[in-house]
mmCIF file of C-alpha atoms and ligand atoms in Angstrom:
data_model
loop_
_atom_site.group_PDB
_atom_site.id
_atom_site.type_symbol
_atom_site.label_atom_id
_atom_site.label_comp_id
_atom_site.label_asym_id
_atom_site.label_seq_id
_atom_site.Cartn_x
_atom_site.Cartn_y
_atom_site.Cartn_z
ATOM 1 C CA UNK U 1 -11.555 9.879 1.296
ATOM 2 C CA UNK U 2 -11.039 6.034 1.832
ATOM 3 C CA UNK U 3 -8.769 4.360 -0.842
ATOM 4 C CA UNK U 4 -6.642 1.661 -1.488
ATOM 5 C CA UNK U 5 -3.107 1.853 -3.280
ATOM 6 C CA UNK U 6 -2.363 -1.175 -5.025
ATOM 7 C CA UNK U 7 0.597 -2.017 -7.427
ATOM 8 C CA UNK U 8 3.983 -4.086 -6.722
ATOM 9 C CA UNK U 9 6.392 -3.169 -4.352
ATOM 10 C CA UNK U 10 8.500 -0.133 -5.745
ATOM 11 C CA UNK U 11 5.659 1.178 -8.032
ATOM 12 C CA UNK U 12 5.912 4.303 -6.006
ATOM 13 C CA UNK U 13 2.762 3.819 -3.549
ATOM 14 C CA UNK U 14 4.574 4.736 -0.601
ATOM 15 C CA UNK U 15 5.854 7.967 -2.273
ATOM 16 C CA UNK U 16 2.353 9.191 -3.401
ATOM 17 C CA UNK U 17 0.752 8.038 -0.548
ATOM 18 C CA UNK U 18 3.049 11.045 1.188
ATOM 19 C CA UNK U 19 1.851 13.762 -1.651
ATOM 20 C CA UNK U 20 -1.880 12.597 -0.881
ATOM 21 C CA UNK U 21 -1.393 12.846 3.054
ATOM 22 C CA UNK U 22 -0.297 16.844 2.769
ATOM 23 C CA UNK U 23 -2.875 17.377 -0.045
ATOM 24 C CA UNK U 24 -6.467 15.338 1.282
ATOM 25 C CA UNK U 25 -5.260 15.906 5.194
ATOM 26 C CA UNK U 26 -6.281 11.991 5.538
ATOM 27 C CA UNK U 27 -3.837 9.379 7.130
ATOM 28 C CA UNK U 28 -1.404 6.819 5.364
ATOM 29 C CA UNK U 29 -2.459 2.972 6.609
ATOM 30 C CA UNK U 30 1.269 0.992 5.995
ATOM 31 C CA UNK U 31 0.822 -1.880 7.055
ATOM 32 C CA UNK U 32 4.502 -2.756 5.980
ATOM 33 C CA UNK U 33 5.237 0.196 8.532
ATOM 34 C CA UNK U 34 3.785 -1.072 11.049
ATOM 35 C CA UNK U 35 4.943 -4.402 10.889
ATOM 36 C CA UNK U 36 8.325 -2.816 10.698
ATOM 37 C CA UNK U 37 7.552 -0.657 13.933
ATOM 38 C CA UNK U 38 6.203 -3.655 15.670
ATOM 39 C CA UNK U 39 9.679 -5.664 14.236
ATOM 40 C CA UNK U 40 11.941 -2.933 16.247
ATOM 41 C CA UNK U 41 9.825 -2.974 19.187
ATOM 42 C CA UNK U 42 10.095 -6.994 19.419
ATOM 43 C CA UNK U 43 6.551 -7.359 19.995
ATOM 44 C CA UNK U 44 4.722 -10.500 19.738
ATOM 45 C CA UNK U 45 3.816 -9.406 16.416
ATOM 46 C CA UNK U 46 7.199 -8.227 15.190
ATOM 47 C CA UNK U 47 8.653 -11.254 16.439
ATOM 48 C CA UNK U 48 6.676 -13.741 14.382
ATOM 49 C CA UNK U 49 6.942 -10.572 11.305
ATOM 50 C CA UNK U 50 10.279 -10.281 11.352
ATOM 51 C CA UNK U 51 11.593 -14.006 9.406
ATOM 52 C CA UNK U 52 9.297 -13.685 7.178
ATOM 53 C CA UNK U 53 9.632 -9.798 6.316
ATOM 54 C CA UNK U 54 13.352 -10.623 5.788
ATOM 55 C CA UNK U 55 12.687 -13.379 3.520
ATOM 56 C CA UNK U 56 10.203 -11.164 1.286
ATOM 57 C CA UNK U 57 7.393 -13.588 2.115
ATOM 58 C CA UNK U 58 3.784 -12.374 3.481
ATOM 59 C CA UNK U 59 2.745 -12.167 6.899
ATOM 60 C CA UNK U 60 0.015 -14.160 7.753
ATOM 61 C CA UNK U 61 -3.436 -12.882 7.396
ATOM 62 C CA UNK U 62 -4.643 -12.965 10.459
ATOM 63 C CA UNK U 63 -1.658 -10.784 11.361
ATOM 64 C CA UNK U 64 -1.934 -8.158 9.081
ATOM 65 C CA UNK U 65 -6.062 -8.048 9.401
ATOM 66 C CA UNK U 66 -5.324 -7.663 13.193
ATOM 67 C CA UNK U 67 -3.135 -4.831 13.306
ATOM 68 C CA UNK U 68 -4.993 -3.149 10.825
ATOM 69 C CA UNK U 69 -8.247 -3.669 12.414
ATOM 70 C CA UNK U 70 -6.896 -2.003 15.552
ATOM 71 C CA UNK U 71 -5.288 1.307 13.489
ATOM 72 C CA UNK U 72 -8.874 1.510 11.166
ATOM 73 C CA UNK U 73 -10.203 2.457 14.849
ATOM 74 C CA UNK U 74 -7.898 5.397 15.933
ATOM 75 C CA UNK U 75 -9.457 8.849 15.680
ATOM 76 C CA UNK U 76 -7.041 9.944 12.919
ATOM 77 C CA UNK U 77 -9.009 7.745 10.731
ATOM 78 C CA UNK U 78 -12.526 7.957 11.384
ATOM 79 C CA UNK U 79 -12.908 10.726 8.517
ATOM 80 C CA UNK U 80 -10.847 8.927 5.369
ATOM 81 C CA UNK U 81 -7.413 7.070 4.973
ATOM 82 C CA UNK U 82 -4.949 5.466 2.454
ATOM 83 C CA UNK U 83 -4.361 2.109 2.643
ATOM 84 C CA UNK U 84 -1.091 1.426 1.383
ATOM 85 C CA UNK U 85 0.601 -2.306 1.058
ATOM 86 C CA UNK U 86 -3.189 -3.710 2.926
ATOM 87 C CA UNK U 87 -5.200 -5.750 1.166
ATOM 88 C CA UNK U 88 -2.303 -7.991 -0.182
ATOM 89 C CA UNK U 89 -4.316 -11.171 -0.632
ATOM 90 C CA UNK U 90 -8.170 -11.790 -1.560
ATOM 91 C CA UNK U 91 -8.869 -12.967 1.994
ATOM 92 C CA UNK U 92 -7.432 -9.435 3.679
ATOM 93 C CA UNK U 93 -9.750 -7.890 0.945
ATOM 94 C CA UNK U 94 -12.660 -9.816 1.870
ATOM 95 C CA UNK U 95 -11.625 -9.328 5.905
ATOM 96 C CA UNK U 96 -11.330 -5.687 4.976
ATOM 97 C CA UNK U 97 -14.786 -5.650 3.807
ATOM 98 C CA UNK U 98 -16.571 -7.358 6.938
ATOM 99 C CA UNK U 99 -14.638 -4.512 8.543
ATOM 100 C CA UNK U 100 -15.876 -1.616 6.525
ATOM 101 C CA UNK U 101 -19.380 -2.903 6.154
ATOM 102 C CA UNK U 102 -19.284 -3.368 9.867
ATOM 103 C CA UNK U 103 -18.906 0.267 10.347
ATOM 104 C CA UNK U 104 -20.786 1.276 7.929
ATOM 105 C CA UNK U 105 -18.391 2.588 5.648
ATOM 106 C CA UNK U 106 -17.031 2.275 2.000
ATOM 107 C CA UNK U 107 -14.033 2.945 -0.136
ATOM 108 C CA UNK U 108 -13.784 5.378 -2.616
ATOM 109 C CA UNK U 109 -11.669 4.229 -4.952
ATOM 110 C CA UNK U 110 -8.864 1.414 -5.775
ATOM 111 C CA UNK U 111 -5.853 3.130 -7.307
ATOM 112 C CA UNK U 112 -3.647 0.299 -8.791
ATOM 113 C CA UNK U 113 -0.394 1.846 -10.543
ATOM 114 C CA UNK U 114 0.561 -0.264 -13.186
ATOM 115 C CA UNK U 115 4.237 -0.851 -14.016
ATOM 116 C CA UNK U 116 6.868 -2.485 -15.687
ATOM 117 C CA UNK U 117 8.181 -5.192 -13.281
ATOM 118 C CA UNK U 118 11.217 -5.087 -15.241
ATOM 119 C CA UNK U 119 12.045 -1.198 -14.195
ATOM 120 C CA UNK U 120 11.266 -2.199 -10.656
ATOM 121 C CA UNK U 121 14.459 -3.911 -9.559
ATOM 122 C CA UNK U 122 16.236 -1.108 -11.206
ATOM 123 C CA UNK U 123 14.043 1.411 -9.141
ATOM 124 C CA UNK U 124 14.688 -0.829 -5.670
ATOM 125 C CA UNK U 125 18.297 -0.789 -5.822
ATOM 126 C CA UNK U 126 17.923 2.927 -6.492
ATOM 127 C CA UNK U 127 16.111 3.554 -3.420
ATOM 128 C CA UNK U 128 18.649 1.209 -1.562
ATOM 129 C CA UNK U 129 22.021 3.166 -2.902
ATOM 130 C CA UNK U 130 19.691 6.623 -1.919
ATOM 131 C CA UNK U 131 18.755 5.713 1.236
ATOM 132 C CA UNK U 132 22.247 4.878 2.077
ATOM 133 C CA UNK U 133 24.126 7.838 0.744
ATOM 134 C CA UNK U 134 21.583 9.700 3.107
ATOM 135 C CA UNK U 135 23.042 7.562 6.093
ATOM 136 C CA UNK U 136 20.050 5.861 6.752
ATOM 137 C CA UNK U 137 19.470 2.292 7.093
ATOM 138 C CA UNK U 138 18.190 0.563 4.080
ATOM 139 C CA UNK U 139 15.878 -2.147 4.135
ATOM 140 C CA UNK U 140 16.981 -5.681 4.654
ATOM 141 C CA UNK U 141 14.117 -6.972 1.758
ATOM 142 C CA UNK U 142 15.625 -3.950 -0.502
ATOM 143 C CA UNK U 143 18.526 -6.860 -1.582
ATOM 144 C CA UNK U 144 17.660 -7.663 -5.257
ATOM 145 C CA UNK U 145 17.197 -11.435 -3.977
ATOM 146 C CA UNK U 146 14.607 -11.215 -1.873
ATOM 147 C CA UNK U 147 13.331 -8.248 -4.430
ATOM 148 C CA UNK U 148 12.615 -10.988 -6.353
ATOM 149 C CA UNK U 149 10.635 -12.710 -3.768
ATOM 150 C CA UNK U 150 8.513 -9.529 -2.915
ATOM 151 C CA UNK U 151 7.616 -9.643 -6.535
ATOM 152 C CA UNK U 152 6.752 -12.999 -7.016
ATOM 153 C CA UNK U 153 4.386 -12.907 -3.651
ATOM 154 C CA UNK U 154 3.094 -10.071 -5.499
ATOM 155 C CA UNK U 155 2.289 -11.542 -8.835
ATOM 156 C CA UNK U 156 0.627 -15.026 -7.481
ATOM 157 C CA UNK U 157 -1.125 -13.406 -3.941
ATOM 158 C CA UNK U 158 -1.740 -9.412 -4.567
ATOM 159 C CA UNK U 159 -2.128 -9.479 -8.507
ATOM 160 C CA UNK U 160 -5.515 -10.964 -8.263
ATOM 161 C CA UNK U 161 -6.816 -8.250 -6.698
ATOM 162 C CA UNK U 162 -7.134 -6.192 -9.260
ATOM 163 C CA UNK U 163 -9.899 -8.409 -10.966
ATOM 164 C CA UNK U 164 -11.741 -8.159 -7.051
ATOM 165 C CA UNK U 165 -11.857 -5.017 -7.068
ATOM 166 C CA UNK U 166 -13.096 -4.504 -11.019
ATOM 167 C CA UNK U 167 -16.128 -6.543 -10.064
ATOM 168 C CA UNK U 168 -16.573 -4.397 -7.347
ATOM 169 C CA UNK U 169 -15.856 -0.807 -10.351
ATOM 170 C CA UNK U 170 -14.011 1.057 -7.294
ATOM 171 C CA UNK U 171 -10.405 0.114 -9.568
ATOM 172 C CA UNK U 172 -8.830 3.088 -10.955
ATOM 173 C CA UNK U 173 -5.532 2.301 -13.098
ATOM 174 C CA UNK U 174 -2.901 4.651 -13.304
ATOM 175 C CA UNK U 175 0.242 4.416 -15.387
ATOM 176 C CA UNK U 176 3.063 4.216 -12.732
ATOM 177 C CA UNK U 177 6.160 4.704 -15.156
ATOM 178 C CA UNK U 178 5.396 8.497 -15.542
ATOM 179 C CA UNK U 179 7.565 10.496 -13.567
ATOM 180 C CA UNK U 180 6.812 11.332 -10.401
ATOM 181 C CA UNK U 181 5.040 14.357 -10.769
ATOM 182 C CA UNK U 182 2.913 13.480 -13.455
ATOM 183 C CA UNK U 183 2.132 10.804 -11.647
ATOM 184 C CA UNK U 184 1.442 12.721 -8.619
ATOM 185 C CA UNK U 185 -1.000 14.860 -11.362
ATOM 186 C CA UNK U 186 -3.021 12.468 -12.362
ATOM 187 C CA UNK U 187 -3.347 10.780 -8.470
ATOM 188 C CA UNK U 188 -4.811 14.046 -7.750
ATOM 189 C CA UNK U 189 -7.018 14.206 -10.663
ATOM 190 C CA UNK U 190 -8.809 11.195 -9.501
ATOM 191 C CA UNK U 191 -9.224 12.031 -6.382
ATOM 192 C CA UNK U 192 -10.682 15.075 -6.594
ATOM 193 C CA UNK U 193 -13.227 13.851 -9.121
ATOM 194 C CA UNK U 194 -14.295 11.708 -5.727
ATOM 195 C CA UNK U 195 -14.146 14.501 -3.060
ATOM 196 C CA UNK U 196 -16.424 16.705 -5.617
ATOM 197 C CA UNK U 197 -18.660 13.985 -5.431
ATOM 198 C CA UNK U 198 -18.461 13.446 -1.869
ATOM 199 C CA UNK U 199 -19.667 16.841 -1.067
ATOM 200 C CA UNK U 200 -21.858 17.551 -3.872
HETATM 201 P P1 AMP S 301 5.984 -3.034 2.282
HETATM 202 O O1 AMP S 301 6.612 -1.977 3.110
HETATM 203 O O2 AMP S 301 4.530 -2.749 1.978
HETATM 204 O O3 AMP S 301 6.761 -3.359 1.035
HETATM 205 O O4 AMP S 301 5.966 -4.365 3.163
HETATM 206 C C1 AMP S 301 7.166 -4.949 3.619
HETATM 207 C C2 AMP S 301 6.907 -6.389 4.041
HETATM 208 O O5 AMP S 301 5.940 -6.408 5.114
HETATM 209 C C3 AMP S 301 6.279 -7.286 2.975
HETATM 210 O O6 AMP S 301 7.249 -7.826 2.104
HETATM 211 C C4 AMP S 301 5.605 -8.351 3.825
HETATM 212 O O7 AMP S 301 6.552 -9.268 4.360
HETATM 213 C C5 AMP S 301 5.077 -7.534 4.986
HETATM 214 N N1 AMP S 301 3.717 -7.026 4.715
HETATM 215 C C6 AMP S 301 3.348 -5.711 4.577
HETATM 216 N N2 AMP S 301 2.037 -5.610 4.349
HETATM 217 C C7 AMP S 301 1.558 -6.882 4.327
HETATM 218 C C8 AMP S 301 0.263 -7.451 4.115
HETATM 219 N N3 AMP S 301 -0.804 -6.674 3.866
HETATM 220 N N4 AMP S 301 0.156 -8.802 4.177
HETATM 221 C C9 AMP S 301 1.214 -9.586 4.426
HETATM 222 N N5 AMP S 301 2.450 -9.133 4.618
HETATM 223 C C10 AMP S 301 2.634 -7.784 4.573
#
């Protein structure tokens, strides 16, 4: 199982991507986590991340290609993974290809939610005020400011993705504004349809 999650940022990838882990046994790819982990570690990497995370802006591709490169190689995901928040422009798509061709492997499926934008800021600050009530820290690009940002680097650099990946038929839209669950439901619909396949 080797997919991609794609929607804006609050459509809820990171949530399903945590249902699909438990259910497919397969590992979630984050790139923003790791740039977060390498952010707290001051590392090279999270030094030159950290600006720019703050701001809502993109890392650089070479960046992002890098560290992902490196993870694509650990043992965890030599049988299937999610890729959630990687490809985020059409040259980490194209640098995820070389990658995959390289080894000889292929994707599955492209699973773009598709959302309201307009329910998203309402959805962010939700997961802010949560995340706080729970004591945890919440996210510095959770503000609805640099919300804004994350969305807009969405709609001009990750948007286009979606018509790279219909020429390529692996996109699978799925309606993002049904409640969790259902959404969950029909996640696991599709994905099934491609393990049957797999090992038929
Ligand atoms: P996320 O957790 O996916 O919302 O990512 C948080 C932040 O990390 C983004 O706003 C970007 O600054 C950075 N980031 C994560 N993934 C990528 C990527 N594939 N390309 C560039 N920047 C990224």
């Amino acid at each position: 199982m080797r997919i991609i999650l794609l929607g804006p940022p609050g459509a809820g990838k990171g949530t399903q991507s945590e249902r699909i882990v438990e259910r497919y046994r397969v590992p979630q790819l984050s790139t923003g986590d790791m740039l977060r982990a390498a952010v707290a570690a001051e590392t090279p990497v999270g030094l030159e991340a950290k600006a720019i995370m703050e701001s809502g802006g993109l890392v650089s591709d070479a960046i992002v290609v890098g560290i992902v490169a490196d993870r694509i190689e650990e043992a965890d995901a030599k049988n299937g993974f999610i890729l959630d928040g990687f490809p985020r422009t059409v040259e980490q798509a194209k640098a995820l290809d070389a990658m995959l061709a390289e080894k000889g492997i292929a994707l599955d499926a492209v699973v773009e939610f598709v959302v309201d934008e307009a329910a998203l800021v309402g959805r962010i600050a939700k997961r802010a005020e949560e995340t706080a009530a729970r004591g945890q820290p919440v996210r510095k690009d959770d503000t609805p400011e640099v919300f804004k940002t994350r969305l807009d680097a969405y709609r001009k650099q990750t948007a286009p993705l979606s018509d790279y990946y219909a020429g390529t038929r692996l996109l699978r839209k799925i309606d993002g504004m049904k409640p969790i669950d259902e959404v969950t439901g029909d996640v696991t619909t599709l994905l099934d349809s491609f393990r049957e396949t797999a090992s038929s």
